Coordinates of C-alpha atoms in Angstrom, one line a residue:
Chain A
E14 CA -3.9 5.7 3.0
A15 CA -2.9 3.5 0.0
Q16 CA -0.4 1.1 1.0
V17 CA 1.1 -2.4 1.0
T18 CA 1.6 -4.0 4.5
Q19 CA 3.8 -6.9 5.6
N20 CA 3.7 -9.0 8.6
P21 CA 6.2 -9.7 10.5
R22 CA 8.7 -7.1 9.9
Y23 CA 11.5 -9.1 11.4
L24 CA 11.6 -12.7 12.0
I25 CA 14.2 -15.2 13.3
T26 CA 13.3 -18.8 12.9
V27 CA 15.2 -22.2 12.7
T28 CA 15.8 -24.6 9.7
G29 CA 12.7 -26.6 9.0
K30 CA 10.0 -24.6 10.8
K31 CA 7.2 -23.6 8.6
L32 CA 6.4 -19.9 8.3
T33 CA 4.1 -17.6 6.6
V34 CA 4.7 -13.9 5.9
T35 CA 1.6 -12.0 5.1
C36 CA 1.0 -9.3 2.6
S37 CA -2.0 -7.1 2.1
Q38 CA -2.8 -4.1 -0.4
N39 CA -5.6 -1.7 0.0
M40 CA -5.5 -0.4 -3.7
N41 CA -7.7 -3.2 -5.3
H42 CA -4.7 -4.1 -7.5
E43 CA -4.7 -7.1 -9.6
Y44 CA -1.1 -7.8 -9.8
M45 CA 0.9 -8.8 -6.6
S46 CA 4.4 -10.2 -6.2
W47 CA 7.1 -11.3 -4.0
Y48 CA 10.8 -10.3 -4.2
R49 CA 13.8 -11.1 -2.0
Q50 CA 16.8 -8.7 -1.9
D51 CA 20.4 -9.8 -1.3
P52 CA 23.5 -7.5 -1.0
G53 CA 24.6 -6.8 -4.6
L54 CA 22.0 -9.0 -6.3
G55 CA 19.1 -6.5 -6.4
L56 CA 15.7 -7.5 -6.3
R57 CA 14.8 -10.9 -7.5
Q58 CA 11.1 -12.2 -8.1
I59 CA 10.0 -15.2 -6.4
Y60 CA 6.4 -15.6 -7.5
Y61 CA 3.7 -13.2 -8.9
S62 CA -0.2 -13.3 -9.2
M63 CA -2.0 -11.6 -12.1
N64 CA -5.4 -12.1 -10.1
V65 CA -7.3 -14.2 -7.8
E66 CA -6.3 -17.8 -7.9
V67 CA -3.8 -17.1 -10.7
T68 CA -0.1 -17.4 -9.6
D69 CA 3.1 -18.0 -11.6
K70 CA 6.9 -18.6 -10.8
G71 CA 9.4 -15.8 -10.8
D72 CA 13.0 -16.5 -11.0
V73 CA 13.8 -18.0 -8.0
P74 CA 10.8 -19.9 -6.6
E75 CA 12.4 -22.9 -5.1
G76 CA 11.5 -23.4 -1.6
Y77 CA 8.4 -21.0 -1.7
K78 CA 4.9 -21.2 -1.9
V79 CA 2.1 -18.7 -2.3
S80 CA -1.7 -18.3 -2.6
R81 CA -4.0 -16.0 -4.0
K82 CA -7.6 -16.6 -2.3
E83 CA -8.5 -13.0 -2.0
K84 CA -7.5 -10.0 -4.1
R85 CA -6.0 -8.1 -1.4
N86 CA -3.7 -10.9 0.2
F87 CA -1.0 -12.6 -1.2
P88 CA 1.0 -14.7 1.6
L89 CA 4.6 -16.1 1.2
I90 CA 5.0 -19.5 2.7
L91 CA 8.1 -21.3 3.4
E92 CA 7.3 -24.9 4.1
S93 CA 10.8 -25.8 5.4
P94 CA 13.0 -22.7 5.6
S95 CA 16.9 -23.2 5.0
P96 CA 19.8 -20.7 5.8
N97 CA 20.0 -19.6 2.2
Q98 CA 16.5 -18.1 2.5
T99 CA 17.9 -15.6 5.0
S100 CA 17.2 -12.4 3.1
L101 CA 15.0 -9.2 2.9
Y102 CA 11.6 -9.8 1.3
F103 CA 9.4 -7.3 -0.4
C104 CA 5.6 -7.7 -1.3
A105 CA 4.5 -5.4 -4.1
S106 CA 1.3 -4.7 -5.9
S107 CA 0.2 -2.9 -9.1
F108 CA -2.8 -2.2 -11.3
S109 CA -2.9 -4.5 -14.4
S110 CA -4.8 -4.2 -17.4
G111 CA -3.5 -7.6 -18.8
R112 CA -1.7 -6.2 -21.5
M113 CA 0.4 -3.4 -20.1
A114 CA 2.6 -3.1 -16.9
Y115 CA 2.4 -0.5 -14.4
E116 CA 4.4 0.9 -11.5
Q117 CA 4.6 -1.4 -8.5
Y118 CA 4.0 -0.2 -4.9
F119 CA 6.3 -2.0 -2.2
G120 CA 5.6 -3.0 1.2
P121 CA 8.1 -2.0 4.0
G122 CA 9.9 -5.4 4.0
T123 CA 10.3 -8.5 6.0
R124 CA 13.8 -9.2 7.6
L125 CA 14.0 -13.2 7.8
T126 CA 16.8 -14.9 9.3
V127 CA 17.0 -18.8 9.3
T128 CA 19.5 -20.4 11.6
Chain B
G10 CA 17.2 -2.6 3.6
E11 CA 20.0 -1.4 5.9
N12 CA 22.6 -3.4 4.0
V13 CA 21.4 -3.2 0.4
G14 CA 24.0 -0.4 -0.2
L15 CA 27.0 -2.8 0.3
H16 CA 29.2 -3.4 -2.7
L17 CA 27.1 -1.2 -4.9
P18 CA 28.5 1.8 -7.2
T19 CA 28.5 5.0 -5.4
L20 CA 27.9 8.5 -6.7
S21 CA 29.0 11.2 -4.5
V22 CA 27.6 14.7 -5.4
Q23 CA 27.5 18.0 -3.5
E24 CA 24.2 19.4 -2.5
G25 CA 22.5 21.5 -5.1
D26 CA 24.5 19.9 -8.0
N27 CA 22.6 17.7 -10.5
S28 CA 22.9 14.0 -10.4
I29 CA 22.9 11.3 -13.3
I30 CA 22.7 7.8 -12.5
N31 CA 22.8 5.2 -15.3
C32 CA 21.3 1.8 -15.9
A33 CA 21.9 -0.6 -18.8
Y34 CA 19.2 -3.0 -19.5
S35 CA 19.5 -6.4 -21.1
N36 CA 16.5 -7.3 -22.9
S37 CA 15.6 -5.5 -26.2
A38 CA 12.0 -6.7 -25.8
S39 CA 11.7 -4.4 -22.7
D40 CA 9.0 -1.7 -23.3
Y41 CA 8.5 -0.3 -19.7
F42 CA 11.1 0.9 -17.4
I43 CA 10.8 2.3 -13.9
W44 CA 13.3 4.1 -11.4
Y45 CA 12.9 3.3 -7.9
K46 CA 14.4 5.0 -4.8
Q47 CA 15.2 2.8 -1.7
E48 CA 16.2 4.5 1.6
S49 CA 17.7 2.6 4.4
G50 CA 15.3 0.3 6.2
K51 CA 12.5 1.1 3.7
G52 CA 10.9 -0.6 0.6
P53 CA 11.5 0.9 -2.8
Q54 CA 9.6 3.8 -3.9
F55 CA 8.4 4.7 -7.2
I56 CA 10.1 7.8 -8.8
I57 CA 9.3 8.0 -12.5
D58 CA 8.5 5.6 -15.4
I59 CA 9.0 5.6 -19.1
R60 CA 7.5 3.4 -21.9
S61 CA 9.6 2.7 -25.2
N62 CA 7.4 4.9 -27.2
M63 CA 9.2 7.8 -25.6
D64 CA 12.8 8.7 -25.2
K65 CA 12.5 11.3 -22.3
R66 CA 10.0 12.0 -19.6
Q67 CA 10.1 14.7 -16.9
G68 CA 8.8 14.8 -13.2
Q69 CA 9.3 17.2 -10.4
R70 CA 13.2 17.5 -10.4
V71 CA 13.6 14.4 -12.1
T72 CA 14.2 13.3 -15.7
V73 CA 14.4 9.9 -17.4
L74 CA 16.0 9.4 -20.7
L75 CA 15.9 6.3 -22.5
N76 CA 18.1 5.3 -25.4
K77 CA 16.8 2.1 -27.0
T78 CA 19.6 1.9 -29.4
V79 CA 22.2 1.1 -26.7
K80 CA 19.7 -0.2 -24.1
H81 CA 20.6 2.5 -21.6
L82 CA 18.4 4.4 -19.2
S83 CA 19.3 7.2 -17.0
L84 CA 17.9 9.3 -14.1
Q85 CA 18.7 12.9 -13.9
I86 CA 18.0 14.7 -10.5
A87 CA 18.1 18.4 -10.6
A88 CA 19.5 20.4 -7.5
T89 CA 20.2 17.4 -5.5
Q90 CA 19.1 17.6 -1.9
P91 CA 20.4 15.6 1.4
G92 CA 17.0 13.9 1.3
D93 CA 17.9 12.3 -2.1
S94 CA 20.7 10.0 -0.5
A95 CA 19.5 6.5 -1.0
V96 CA 20.0 3.6 -3.4
Y97 CA 18.3 4.1 -6.9
F98 CA 17.3 1.1 -9.0
C99 CA 15.9 0.7 -12.7
A100 CA 13.5 -1.9 -13.5
E101 CA 12.6 -3.4 -16.9
N102 CA 9.4 -5.0 -18.0
P103 CA 9.6 -7.0 -21.3
H104 CA 6.5 -6.7 -23.6
N105 CA 3.8 -8.9 -22.8
F106 CA 5.7 -10.5 -19.8
N107 CA 4.4 -10.3 -16.5
K108 CA 7.7 -10.0 -14.9
F109 CA 10.1 -7.2 -13.8
Y110 CA 14.0 -7.3 -13.7
F111 CA 15.8 -5.1 -11.3
G112 CA 19.2 -3.6 -11.7
S113 CA 21.4 -4.1 -8.6
G114 CA 21.2 -0.3 -7.8
T115 CA 23.6 2.6 -7.3
K116 CA 24.0 4.4 -4.2
L117 CA 23.7 8.2 -4.3
N118 CA 25.5 10.2 -1.6
V119 CA 24.7 13.7 -1.3
K120 CA 27.4 15.9 0.7
P121 CA 25.9 18.9 2.4

């Protein structure tokens, strides 16, 4: 089954404790992206990757890091989480021709609470 | 997510009626648009997309209309069913730009 998986689905942590949220897709997609979703604000893009070893900032990258060492995986790293990073996080992937965008497939989400 | 519907505009329709959900986009350079459906506790699910060289596209029970003059996008759902109850987002992609911008969404409530 074609899918995007994220782990963990729920995470409660404390300020300053480094964490990683994993994302994996089995569709051989070039493009992967991370979003956060907050009430009334819609989805906001944190980072995206056009392919292996190619990453770029989205609209809200502060406090986050990503890496793309393999095509299927795109982990999101919070080096020192703060309460304002409490949110619902989604990973997404899509095919990319380089010149045209295509529909993104989303993971089930990770609910992060930072106390 | 379970609280994504807070503070969102809500459209309530009777089962069997047609629904129209609207979206105003901001960037005149956007040339690719997507509608997503998000049920409580789940990730957004692709419904239908349209590129700027078209003004209408139809899927199964859904139609997307694009008016580039006024930068407006609409999603029409025919014969709305209780399973259509969800939050609906539009997303825009500016030409040659590898980022998507999402609207805040509309909550569709289908009354049986």
